[in-house]
Amino acid sequence: MNIYKNFLPKDVFKKLKDIMMGYYFPWYFNEHVNKPGDEFFQFTFMFVDNGEYRCWKEWQDLLSPVLKNIKHKKINKVKANLLTKTNKIIEHGMHVDQEKGTTGILYLNNNNGYTRFKNGKKITSEENKYLEFDSALEHTGSSCTDQNRRVVINFNYESN
């Protein structure tokens, strides 16, 4: 597991954050977080699925600086997640993102939400922090109580 603080240069991160946290970014409602019927919801944006871009070029260009900083040979999936504020922290269930490869999480805002691993290790949500780990590690995300939203971008890839 690797944690990189100040992952992107400040100006690059600011542009990414301003766009994705702004009024015009196209978030889509999902009736579940981990699996259908889990009684949670979130807003998402799919950049890449099954190794192919699923978005317009302007959104692809937004990802380019991030992808340049990730050591990968193939990107399988890139999805942004927005969870809304809750009255108490809610964890959404242990899961793996893909059976083998690497998972990365770029945190876009500071809040009291986190990523927790089955072994108990907890990674706090701090803007411009990138967490990279073996995709086989079970983990869960959480909501937050101190901000209106918790926003992350998840990357699933095959490493070099």
GROMACS .gro file of N, CA, C and O in nm, residues 8 12-21 25-26 45 47 53 55-67 106 108 153 155:
model
  132
    8LEU      N    1  -0.074   1.557  -0.717
    8LEU     CA    2  -0.067   1.640  -0.838
    8LEU      C    3  -0.013   1.777  -0.804
    8LEU      O    4  -0.032   1.825  -0.692
   12VAL      N    5  -0.266   2.197  -1.112
   12VAL     CA    6  -0.333   2.088  -1.184
   12VAL      C    7  -0.447   2.032  -1.097
   12VAL      O    8  -0.559   2.011  -1.145
   13PHE      N    9  -0.417   2.011  -0.969
   13PHE     CA   10  -0.521   1.959  -0.879
   13PHE      C   11  -0.635   2.059  -0.865
   13PHE      O   12  -0.752   2.022  -0.868
   14LYS      N   13  -0.602   2.187  -0.852
   14LYS     CA   14  -0.706   2.291  -0.837
   14LYS      C   15  -0.801   2.290  -0.956
   14LYS      O   16  -0.923   2.297  -0.940
   15LYS      N   17  -0.747   2.278  -1.077
   15LYS     CA   18  -0.831   2.275  -1.196
   15LYS      C   19  -0.924   2.153  -1.193
   15LYS      O   20  -1.044   2.164  -1.217
   16LEU      N   21  -0.869   2.036  -1.162
   16LEU     CA   22  -0.947   1.913  -1.154
   16LEU      C   23  -1.057   1.927  -1.049
   16LEU      O   24  -1.175   1.898  -1.075
   17LYS      N   25  -1.020   1.972  -0.931
   17LYS     CA   26  -1.116   1.986  -0.822
   17LYS      C   27  -1.223   2.090  -0.856
   17LYS      O   28  -1.343   2.064  -0.835
   18ASP      N   29  -1.183   2.205  -0.906
   18ASP     CA   30  -1.281   2.310  -0.939
   18ASP      C   31  -1.384   2.261  -1.039
   18ASP      O   32  -1.503   2.291  -1.026
   19ILE      N   33  -1.340   2.186  -1.139
   19ILE     CA   34  -1.435   2.136  -1.239
   19ILE      C   35  -1.526   2.029  -1.179
   19ILE      O   36  -1.648   2.035  -1.191
   20MET      N   37  -1.468   1.932  -1.110
   20MET     CA   38  -1.549   1.821  -1.060
   20MET      C   39  -1.637   1.860  -0.942
   20MET      O   40  -1.741   1.797  -0.919
   21MET      N   41  -1.600   1.963  -0.869
   21MET     CA   42  -1.682   2.009  -0.756
   21MET      C   43  -1.771   2.126  -0.797
   21MET      O   44  -1.844   2.180  -0.716
   25PHE      N   45  -2.040   1.993  -1.359
   25PHE     CA   46  -1.992   1.857  -1.379
   25PHE      C   47  -2.111   1.761  -1.377
   25PHE      O   48  -2.197   1.769  -1.288
   26PRO      N   49  -2.119   1.668  -1.473
   26PRO     CA   50  -2.238   1.582  -1.488
   26PRO      C   51  -2.238   1.457  -1.399
   26PRO      O   52  -2.198   1.349  -1.441
   45PHE      N   53  -1.963   0.927  -1.193
   45PHE     CA   54  -1.931   0.962  -1.330
   45PHE      C   55  -1.830   0.860  -1.380
   45PHE      O   56  -1.724   0.843  -1.320
   47PHE      N   57  -1.558   0.750  -1.625
   47PHE     CA   58  -1.461   0.796  -1.726
   47PHE      C   59  -1.423   0.681  -1.818
   47PHE      O   60  -1.424   0.694  -1.939
   53TYR      N   61  -1.281   0.455  -2.291
   53TYR     CA   62  -1.342   0.579  -2.244
   53TYR      C   63  -1.492   0.575  -2.268
   53TYR      O   64  -1.537   0.532  -2.374
   55CYS      N   65  -1.672   0.867  -2.196
   55CYS     CA   66  -1.706   1.008  -2.178
   55CYS      C   67  -1.648   1.091  -2.291
   55CYS      O   68  -1.565   1.044  -2.368
   56TRP      N   69  -1.691   1.215  -2.297
   56TRP     CA   70  -1.645   1.307  -2.400
   56TRP      C   71  -1.498   1.341  -2.381
   56TRP      O   72  -1.443   1.329  -2.273
   57LYS      N   73  -1.437   1.389  -2.487
   57LYS     CA   74  -1.294   1.420  -2.486
   57LYS      C   75  -1.257   1.522  -2.379
   57LYS      O   76  -1.152   1.511  -2.317
   58GLU      N   77  -1.341   1.623  -2.354
   58GLU     CA   78  -1.307   1.723  -2.253
   58GLU      C   79  -1.289   1.659  -2.116
   58GLU      O   80  -1.206   1.702  -2.037
   59TRP      N   81  -1.367   1.553  -2.085
   59TRP     CA   82  -1.353   1.485  -1.956
   59TRP      C   83  -1.232   1.392  -1.959
   59TRP      O   84  -1.166   1.372  -1.857
   60GLN      N   85  -1.202   1.335  -2.076
   60GLN     CA   86  -1.081   1.253  -2.089
   60GLN      C   87  -0.957   1.339  -2.062
   60GLN      O   88  -0.866   1.297  -1.992
   61ASP      N   89  -0.957   1.460  -2.119
   61ASP     CA   90  -0.844   1.552  -2.101
   61ASP      C   91  -0.825   1.589  -1.955
   61ASP      O   92  -0.712   1.612  -1.910
   62LEU      N   93  -0.934   1.595  -1.881
   62LEU     CA   94  -0.927   1.628  -1.738
   62LEU      C   95  -0.848   1.521  -1.662
   62LEU      O   96  -0.777   1.551  -1.567
   63LEU      N   97  -0.857   1.397  -1.708
   63LEU     CA   98  -0.787   1.285  -1.643
   63LEU      C   99  -0.641   1.272  -1.680
   63LEU      O  100  -0.563   1.211  -1.607
   64SER      N  101  -0.602   1.327  -1.794
   64SER     CA  102  -0.466   1.306  -1.846
   64SER      C  103  -0.355   1.331  -1.745
   64SER      O  104  -0.266   1.248  -1.731
   65PRO      N  105  -0.357   1.443  -1.670
   65PRO     CA  106  -0.248   1.466  -1.575
   65PRO      C  107  -0.242   1.361  -1.465
   65PRO      O  108  -0.135   1.327  -1.415
   66VAL      N  109  -0.358   1.308  -1.427
   66VAL     CA  110  -0.360   1.204  -1.323
   66VAL      C  111  -0.299   1.076  -1.378
   66VAL      O  112  -0.213   1.013  -1.316
   67LEU      N  113  -0.341   1.038  -1.498
   67LEU     CA  114  -0.293   0.914  -1.558
   67LEU      C  115  -0.143   0.918  -1.584
   67LEU      O  116  -0.076   0.814  -1.577
  106LEU      N  117  -0.803   0.874  -0.563
  106LEU     CA  118  -0.763   1.014  -0.551
  106LEU      C  119  -0.873   1.086  -0.476
  106LEU      O  120  -0.988   1.090  -0.520
  108LEU      N  121  -1.062   1.406  -0.353
  108LEU     CA  122  -1.077   1.542  -0.407
  108LEU      C  123  -1.108   1.647  -0.302
  108LEU      O  124  -1.091   1.766  -0.328
  153ILE      N  125  -1.199   0.979  -0.686
  153ILE     CA  126  -1.193   0.913  -0.817
  153ILE      C  127  -1.122   0.781  -0.795
  153ILE      O  128  -1.012   0.777  -0.740
  155PHE      N  129  -0.948   0.439  -0.950
  155PHE     CA  130  -0.875   0.391  -1.066
  155PHE      C  131  -0.848   0.241  -1.047
  155PHE      O  132  -0.801   0.202  -0.942
   0.00000   0.00000   0.00000
